[in-house]
């Protein structure tokens, strides 16, 4: 969509990491990142958007970056960890005054919304890693 290698090449990369079928997992990951990012940017379904990004980032840390340590300069998980923590913080703090979620109960953030996002992201990660 933005000049990347495309779904087929990304699917081959996912297959090399042990995700089979790789193309399906690449589509799920790309869709989760895209929709999660749009959701957080618009403040729309904020806990679900945060969960999507948290799940993708935990998968990235477990399968790729954690083996290289913490710091990004050595290929570590610093970047993925920052995105996951920021998504969790937005779920906890709330999406903001201009968010589309503002009229709904979950649009104000809180510990319950943050726990929901973290648990759902963790469960999705566990399912993806076990298949």
mmCIF file with all atom_site columns, C-alpha atoms in Angstrom:
data_model
loop_
_atom_site.group_PDB
_atom_site.id
_atom_site.type_symbol
_atom_site.label_atom_id
_atom_site.label_alt_id
_atom_site.label_comp_id
_atom_site.label_asym_id
_atom_site.label_entity_id
_atom_site.label_seq_id
_atom_site.pdbx_PDB_ins_code
_atom_site.Cartn_x
_atom_site.Cartn_y
_atom_site.Cartn_z
_atom_site.occupancy
_atom_site.B_iso_or_equiv
_atom_site.pdbx_formal_charge
_atom_site.auth_seq_id
_atom_site.auth_comp_id
_atom_site.auth_asym_id
_atom_site.auth_atom_id
_atom_site.pdbx_PDB_model_num
ATOM 1   C CA . UNK A 1 1   ? 0.000   0.000   0.000  1.00 0.00 ? 1   UNK A CA 1
ATOM 2   C CA . UNK A 1 2   ? 2.823   2.428   0.858  1.00 0.00 ? 2   UNK A CA 1
ATOM 3   C CA . UNK A 1 3   ? 5.614   0.987   -1.296 1.00 0.00 ? 3   UNK A CA 1
ATOM 4   C CA . UNK A 1 4   ? 6.506   -2.064  0.790  1.00 0.00 ? 4   UNK A CA 1
ATOM 5   C CA . UNK A 1 5   ? 7.400   -5.511  -0.495 1.00 0.00 ? 5   UNK A CA 1
ATOM 6   C CA . UNK A 1 6   ? 3.762   -6.582  -0.758 1.00 0.00 ? 6   UNK A CA 1
ATOM 7   C CA . UNK A 1 7   ? 1.702   -9.293  0.829  1.00 0.00 ? 7   UNK A CA 1
ATOM 8   C CA . UNK A 1 8   ? 3.423   -12.210 -0.929 1.00 0.00 ? 8   UNK A CA 1
ATOM 9   C CA . UNK A 1 9   ? 6.934   -11.223 0.138  1.00 0.00 ? 9   UNK A CA 1
ATOM 10  C CA . UNK A 1 10  ? 5.769   -10.371 3.653  1.00 0.00 ? 10  UNK A CA 1
ATOM 11  C CA . UNK A 1 11  ? 3.971   -13.719 3.801  1.00 0.00 ? 11  UNK A CA 1
ATOM 12  C CA . UNK A 1 12  ? 7.240   -15.481 2.927  1.00 0.00 ? 12  UNK A CA 1
ATOM 13  C CA . UNK A 1 13  ? 8.912   -13.632 5.790  1.00 0.00 ? 13  UNK A CA 1
ATOM 14  C CA . UNK A 1 14  ? 6.161   -14.712 8.174  1.00 0.00 ? 14  UNK A CA 1
ATOM 15  C CA . UNK A 1 15  ? 6.466   -18.297 6.965  1.00 0.00 ? 15  UNK A CA 1
ATOM 16  C CA . UNK A 1 16  ? 10.221  -18.155 7.633  1.00 0.00 ? 16  UNK A CA 1
ATOM 17  C CA . UNK A 1 17  ? 9.402   -17.108 11.213 1.00 0.00 ? 17  UNK A CA 1
ATOM 18  C CA . UNK A 1 18  ? 7.163   -20.165 11.633 1.00 0.00 ? 18  UNK A CA 1
ATOM 19  C CA . UNK A 1 19  ? 3.744   -18.653 10.899 1.00 0.00 ? 19  UNK A CA 1
ATOM 20  C CA . UNK A 1 20  ? 1.892   -20.948 8.493  1.00 0.00 ? 20  UNK A CA 1
ATOM 21  C CA . UNK A 1 21  ? 0.247   -20.004 6.184  1.00 0.00 ? 21  UNK A CA 1
ATOM 22  C CA . UNK A 1 22  ? 2.488   -16.949 6.086  1.00 0.00 ? 22  UNK A CA 1
ATOM 23  C CA . UNK A 1 23  ? 0.307   -14.883 3.773  1.00 0.00 ? 23  UNK A CA 1
ATOM 24  C CA . UNK A 1 24  ? -2.701  -15.211 6.078  1.00 0.00 ? 24  UNK A CA 1
ATOM 25  C CA . UNK A 1 25  ? -0.678  -14.153 9.101  1.00 0.00 ? 25  UNK A CA 1
ATOM 26  C CA . UNK A 1 26  ? 0.863   -11.267 7.152  1.00 0.00 ? 26  UNK A CA 1
ATOM 27  C CA . UNK A 1 27  ? -2.614  -10.040 6.191  1.00 0.00 ? 27  UNK A CA 1
ATOM 28  C CA . UNK A 1 28  ? -3.848  -10.341 9.785  1.00 0.00 ? 28  UNK A CA 1
ATOM 29  C CA . UNK A 1 29  ? -0.792  -8.507  11.101 1.00 0.00 ? 29  UNK A CA 1
ATOM 30  C CA . UNK A 1 30  ? -1.001  -5.739  8.497  1.00 0.00 ? 30  UNK A CA 1
ATOM 31  C CA . UNK A 1 31  ? -4.719  -5.317  9.064  1.00 0.00 ? 31  UNK A CA 1
ATOM 32  C CA . UNK A 1 32  ? -4.244  -5.226  12.837 1.00 0.00 ? 32  UNK A CA 1
ATOM 33  C CA . UNK A 1 33  ? -1.547  -2.576  12.561 1.00 0.00 ? 33  UNK A CA 1
ATOM 34  C CA . UNK A 1 34  ? -3.524  -0.483  10.078 1.00 0.00 ? 34  UNK A CA 1
ATOM 35  C CA . UNK A 1 35  ? -6.878  -0.653  11.859 1.00 0.00 ? 35  UNK A CA 1
ATOM 36  C CA . UNK A 1 36  ? -5.301  -0.357  15.307 1.00 0.00 ? 36  UNK A CA 1
ATOM 37  C CA . UNK A 1 37  ? -3.376  2.726   14.236 1.00 0.00 ? 37  UNK A CA 1
ATOM 38  C CA . UNK A 1 38  ? -6.427  4.326   12.641 1.00 0.00 ? 38  UNK A CA 1
ATOM 39  C CA . UNK A 1 39  ? -8.491  3.490   15.726 1.00 0.00 ? 39  UNK A CA 1
ATOM 40  C CA . UNK A 1 40  ? -5.999  5.126   18.064 1.00 0.00 ? 40  UNK A CA 1
ATOM 41  C CA . UNK A 1 41  ? -5.574  8.154   15.799 1.00 0.00 ? 41  UNK A CA 1
ATOM 42  C CA . UNK A 1 42  ? -9.341  8.751   15.619 1.00 0.00 ? 42  UNK A CA 1
ATOM 43  C CA . UNK A 1 43  ? -10.090 7.643   19.155 1.00 0.00 ? 43  UNK A CA 1
ATOM 44  C CA . UNK A 1 44  ? -12.449 5.013   17.768 1.00 0.00 ? 44  UNK A CA 1
ATOM 45  C CA . UNK A 1 45  ? -12.934 1.739   19.687 1.00 0.00 ? 45  UNK A CA 1
ATOM 46  C CA . UNK A 1 46  ? -9.816  2.711   21.619 1.00 0.00 ? 46  UNK A CA 1
ATOM 47  C CA . UNK A 1 47  ? -9.451  -0.412  23.818 1.00 0.00 ? 47  UNK A CA 1
ATOM 48  C CA . UNK A 1 48  ? -9.788  -2.693  20.778 1.00 0.00 ? 48  UNK A CA 1
ATOM 49  C CA . UNK A 1 49  ? -7.368  -0.585  18.742 1.00 0.00 ? 49  UNK A CA 1
ATOM 50  C CA . UNK A 1 50  ? -4.865  -0.687  21.593 1.00 0.00 ? 50  UNK A CA 1
ATOM 51  C CA . UNK A 1 51  ? -5.311  -4.464  21.912 1.00 0.00 ? 51  UNK A CA 1
ATOM 52  C CA . UNK A 1 52  ? -4.614  -4.926  18.193 1.00 0.00 ? 52  UNK A CA 1
ATOM 53  C CA . UNK A 1 53  ? -1.353  -2.995  18.394 1.00 0.00 ? 53  UNK A CA 1
ATOM 54  C CA . UNK A 1 54  ? -0.312  -4.609  21.670 1.00 0.00 ? 54  UNK A CA 1
ATOM 55  C CA . UNK A 1 55  ? -0.871  -8.087  20.212 1.00 0.00 ? 55  UNK A CA 1
ATOM 56  C CA . UNK A 1 56  ? 1.163   -7.371  17.079 1.00 0.00 ? 56  UNK A CA 1
ATOM 57  C CA . UNK A 1 57  ? 3.990   -5.813  19.083 1.00 0.00 ? 57  UNK A CA 1
ATOM 58  C CA . UNK A 1 58  ? 4.162   -8.710  21.559 1.00 0.00 ? 58  UNK A CA 1
ATOM 59  C CA . UNK A 1 59  ? 4.346   -11.128 18.630 1.00 0.00 ? 59  UNK A CA 1
ATOM 60  C CA . UNK A 1 60  ? 7.143   -9.074  17.075 1.00 0.00 ? 60  UNK A CA 1
ATOM 61  C CA . UNK A 1 61  ? 9.054   -9.019  20.354 1.00 0.00 ? 61  UNK A CA 1
ATOM 62  C CA . UNK A 1 62  ? 8.677   -12.735 20.992 1.00 0.00 ? 62  UNK A CA 1
ATOM 63  C CA . UNK A 1 63  ? 9.510   -13.941 17.486 1.00 0.00 ? 63  UNK A CA 1
ATOM 64  C CA . UNK A 1 64  ? 12.065  -11.408 16.238 1.00 0.00 ? 64  UNK A CA 1
ATOM 65  C CA . UNK A 1 65  ? 13.453  -8.666  18.430 1.00 0.00 ? 65  UNK A CA 1
ATOM 66  C CA . UNK A 1 66  ? 13.697  -10.032 21.993 1.00 0.00 ? 66  UNK A CA 1
ATOM 67  C CA . UNK A 1 67  ? 16.628  -12.259 21.059 1.00 0.00 ? 67  UNK A CA 1
ATOM 68  C CA . UNK A 1 68  ? 18.649  -9.122  20.249 1.00 0.00 ? 68  UNK A CA 1
ATOM 69  C CA . UNK A 1 69  ? 18.153  -7.453  23.618 1.00 0.00 ? 69  UNK A CA 1
ATOM 70  C CA . UNK A 1 70  ? 16.448  -4.191  24.481 1.00 0.00 ? 70  UNK A CA 1
ATOM 71  C CA . UNK A 1 71  ? 18.053  -1.507  22.352 1.00 0.00 ? 71  UNK A CA 1
ATOM 72  C CA . UNK A 1 72  ? 16.982  -0.834  18.779 1.00 0.00 ? 72  UNK A CA 1
ATOM 73  C CA . UNK A 1 73  ? 20.562  -0.126  17.711 1.00 0.00 ? 73  UNK A CA 1
ATOM 74  C CA . UNK A 1 74  ? 21.326  -3.831  18.152 1.00 0.00 ? 74  UNK A CA 1
ATOM 75  C CA . UNK A 1 75  ? 18.029  -4.938  16.574 1.00 0.00 ? 75  UNK A CA 1
ATOM 76  C CA . UNK A 1 76  ? 16.307  -5.193  19.942 1.00 0.00 ? 76  UNK A CA 1
ATOM 77  C CA . UNK A 1 77  ? 12.753  -4.738  21.085 1.00 0.00 ? 77  UNK A CA 1
ATOM 78  C CA . UNK A 1 78  ? 12.865  -1.088  22.194 1.00 0.00 ? 78  UNK A CA 1
ATOM 79  C CA . UNK A 1 79  ? 10.651  0.195   19.346 1.00 0.00 ? 79  UNK A CA 1
ATOM 80  C CA . UNK A 1 80  ? 8.051   -2.564  19.699 1.00 0.00 ? 80  UNK A CA 1
ATOM 81  C CA . UNK A 1 81  ? 7.961   -2.131  23.457 1.00 0.00 ? 81  UNK A CA 1
ATOM 82  C CA . UNK A 1 82  ? 7.430   1.625   23.114 1.00 0.00 ? 82  UNK A CA 1
ATOM 83  C CA . UNK A 1 83  ? 4.501   1.172   20.731 1.00 0.00 ? 83  UNK A CA 1
ATOM 84  C CA . UNK A 1 84  ? 2.876   -1.415  23.027 1.00 0.00 ? 84  UNK A CA 1
ATOM 85  C CA . UNK A 1 85  ? 3.324   0.780   26.115 1.00 0.00 ? 85  UNK A CA 1
ATOM 86  C CA . UNK A 1 86  ? 1.960   3.859   24.338 1.00 0.00 ? 86  UNK A CA 1
ATOM 87  C CA . UNK A 1 87  ? -1.096  1.915   23.122 1.00 0.00 ? 87  UNK A CA 1
ATOM 88  C CA . UNK A 1 88  ? -1.649  0.656   26.672 1.00 0.00 ? 88  UNK A CA 1
ATOM 89  C CA . UNK A 1 89  ? -1.269  4.187   28.053 1.00 0.00 ? 89  UNK A CA 1
ATOM 90  C CA . UNK A 1 90  ? -3.831  5.567   25.605 1.00 0.00 ? 90  UNK A CA 1
ATOM 91  C CA . UNK A 1 91  ? -6.278  2.856   26.670 1.00 0.00 ? 91  UNK A CA 1
ATOM 92  C CA . UNK A 1 92  ? -5.658  3.774   30.318 1.00 0.00 ? 92  UNK A CA 1
ATOM 93  C CA . UNK A 1 93  ? -5.670  7.559   29.970 1.00 0.00 ? 93  UNK A CA 1
ATOM 94  C CA . UNK A 1 94  ? -8.431  7.752   27.398 1.00 0.00 ? 94  UNK A CA 1
ATOM 95  C CA . UNK A 1 95  ? -8.387  8.863   23.788 1.00 0.00 ? 95  UNK A CA 1
ATOM 96  C CA . UNK A 1 96  ? -8.858  12.614  24.349 1.00 0.00 ? 96  UNK A CA 1
ATOM 97  C CA . UNK A 1 97  ? -11.458 15.362  23.964 1.00 0.00 ? 97  UNK A CA 1
ATOM 98  C CA . UNK A 1 98  ? -11.892 15.060  20.196 1.00 0.00 ? 98  UNK A CA 1
ATOM 99  C CA . UNK A 1 99  ? -12.128 11.259  20.119 1.00 0.00 ? 99  UNK A CA 1
ATOM 100 C CA . UNK A 1 100 ? -15.043 9.574   18.417 1.00 0.00 ? 100 UNK A CA 1
ATOM 101 C CA . UNK A 1 101 ? -15.316 7.290   21.471 1.00 0.00 ? 101 UNK A CA 1
ATOM 102 C CA . UNK A 1 102 ? -15.986 10.176  23.847 1.00 0.00 ? 102 UNK A CA 1
ATOM 103 C CA . UNK A 1 103 ? -19.768 9.588   24.181 1.00 0.00 ? 103 UNK A CA 1
ATOM 104 C CA . UNK A 1 104 ? -19.253 5.923   25.140 1.00 0.00 ? 104 UNK A CA 1
ATOM 105 C CA . UNK A 1 105 ? -18.303 4.532   28.533 1.00 0.00 ? 105 UNK A CA 1
ATOM 106 C CA . UNK A 1 106 ? -14.954 3.183   27.294 1.00 0.00 ? 106 UNK A CA 1
ATOM 107 C CA . UNK A 1 107 ? -14.121 6.569   25.752 1.00 0.00 ? 107 UNK A CA 1
ATOM 108 C CA . UNK A 1 108 ? -12.867 7.943   29.034 1.00 0.00 ? 108 UNK A CA 1
ATOM 109 C CA . UNK A 1 109 ? -10.152 5.349   29.605 1.00 0.00 ? 109 UNK A CA 1
ATOM 110 C CA . UNK A 1 110 ? -9.315  3.734   32.903 1.00 0.00 ? 110 UNK A CA 1
ATOM 111 C CA . UNK A 1 111 ? -7.762  0.672   34.448 1.00 0.00 ? 111 UNK A CA 1
ATOM 112 C CA . UNK A 1 112 ? -10.528 -1.584  33.171 1.00 0.00 ? 112 UNK A CA 1
ATOM 113 C CA . UNK A 1 113 ? -9.984  -0.476  29.561 1.00 0.00 ? 113 UNK A CA 1
ATOM 114 C CA . UNK A 1 114 ? -6.213  -0.860  29.897 1.00 0.00 ? 114 UNK A CA 1
ATOM 115 C CA . UNK A 1 115 ? -6.561  -4.340  31.410 1.00 0.00 ? 115 UNK A CA 1
ATOM 116 C CA . UNK A 1 116 ? -8.973  -5.293  28.621 1.00 0.00 ? 116 UNK A CA 1
ATOM 117 C CA . UNK A 1 117 ? -6.518  -4.113  25.941 1.00 0.00 ? 117 UNK A CA 1
ATOM 118 C CA . UNK A 1 118 ? -3.556  -5.875  27.549 1.00 0.00 ? 118 UNK A CA 1
ATOM 119 C CA . UNK A 1 119 ? -5.433  -9.135  28.158 1.00 0.00 ? 119 UNK A CA 1
ATOM 120 C CA . UNK A 1 120 ? -6.997  -9.243  24.698 1.00 0.00 ? 120 UNK A CA 1
ATOM 121 C CA . UNK A 1 121 ? -3.655  -8.451  23.051 1.00 0.00 ? 121 UNK A CA 1
ATOM 122 C CA . UNK A 1 122 ? -1.974  -11.140 25.150 1.00 0.00 ? 122 UNK A CA 1
ATOM 123 C CA . UNK A 1 123 ? -4.636  -13.734 24.364 1.00 0.00 ? 123 UNK A CA 1
ATOM 124 C CA . UNK A 1 124 ? -4.407  -12.964 20.643 1.00 0.00 ? 124 UNK A CA 1
ATOM 125 C CA . UNK A 1 125 ? -0.630  -13.331 20.862 1.00 0.00 ? 125 UNK A CA 1
ATOM 126 C CA . UNK A 1 126 ? -0.903  -16.658 22.666 1.00 0.00 ? 126 UNK A CA 1
ATOM 127 C CA . UNK A 1 127 ? -3.322  -17.965 20.045 1.00 0.00 ? 127 UNK A CA 1
ATOM 128 C CA . UNK A 1 128 ? -1.141  -16.807 17.142 1.00 0.00 ? 128 UNK A CA 1
ATOM 129 C CA . UNK A 1 129 ? 2.009   -18.303 18.655 1.00 0.00 ? 129 UNK A CA 1
ATOM 130 C CA . UNK A 1 130 ? 0.341   -21.620 19.463 1.00 0.00 ? 130 UNK A CA 1
ATOM 131 C CA . UNK A 1 131 ? -1.028  -22.247 15.964 1.00 0.00 ? 131 UNK A CA 1
#
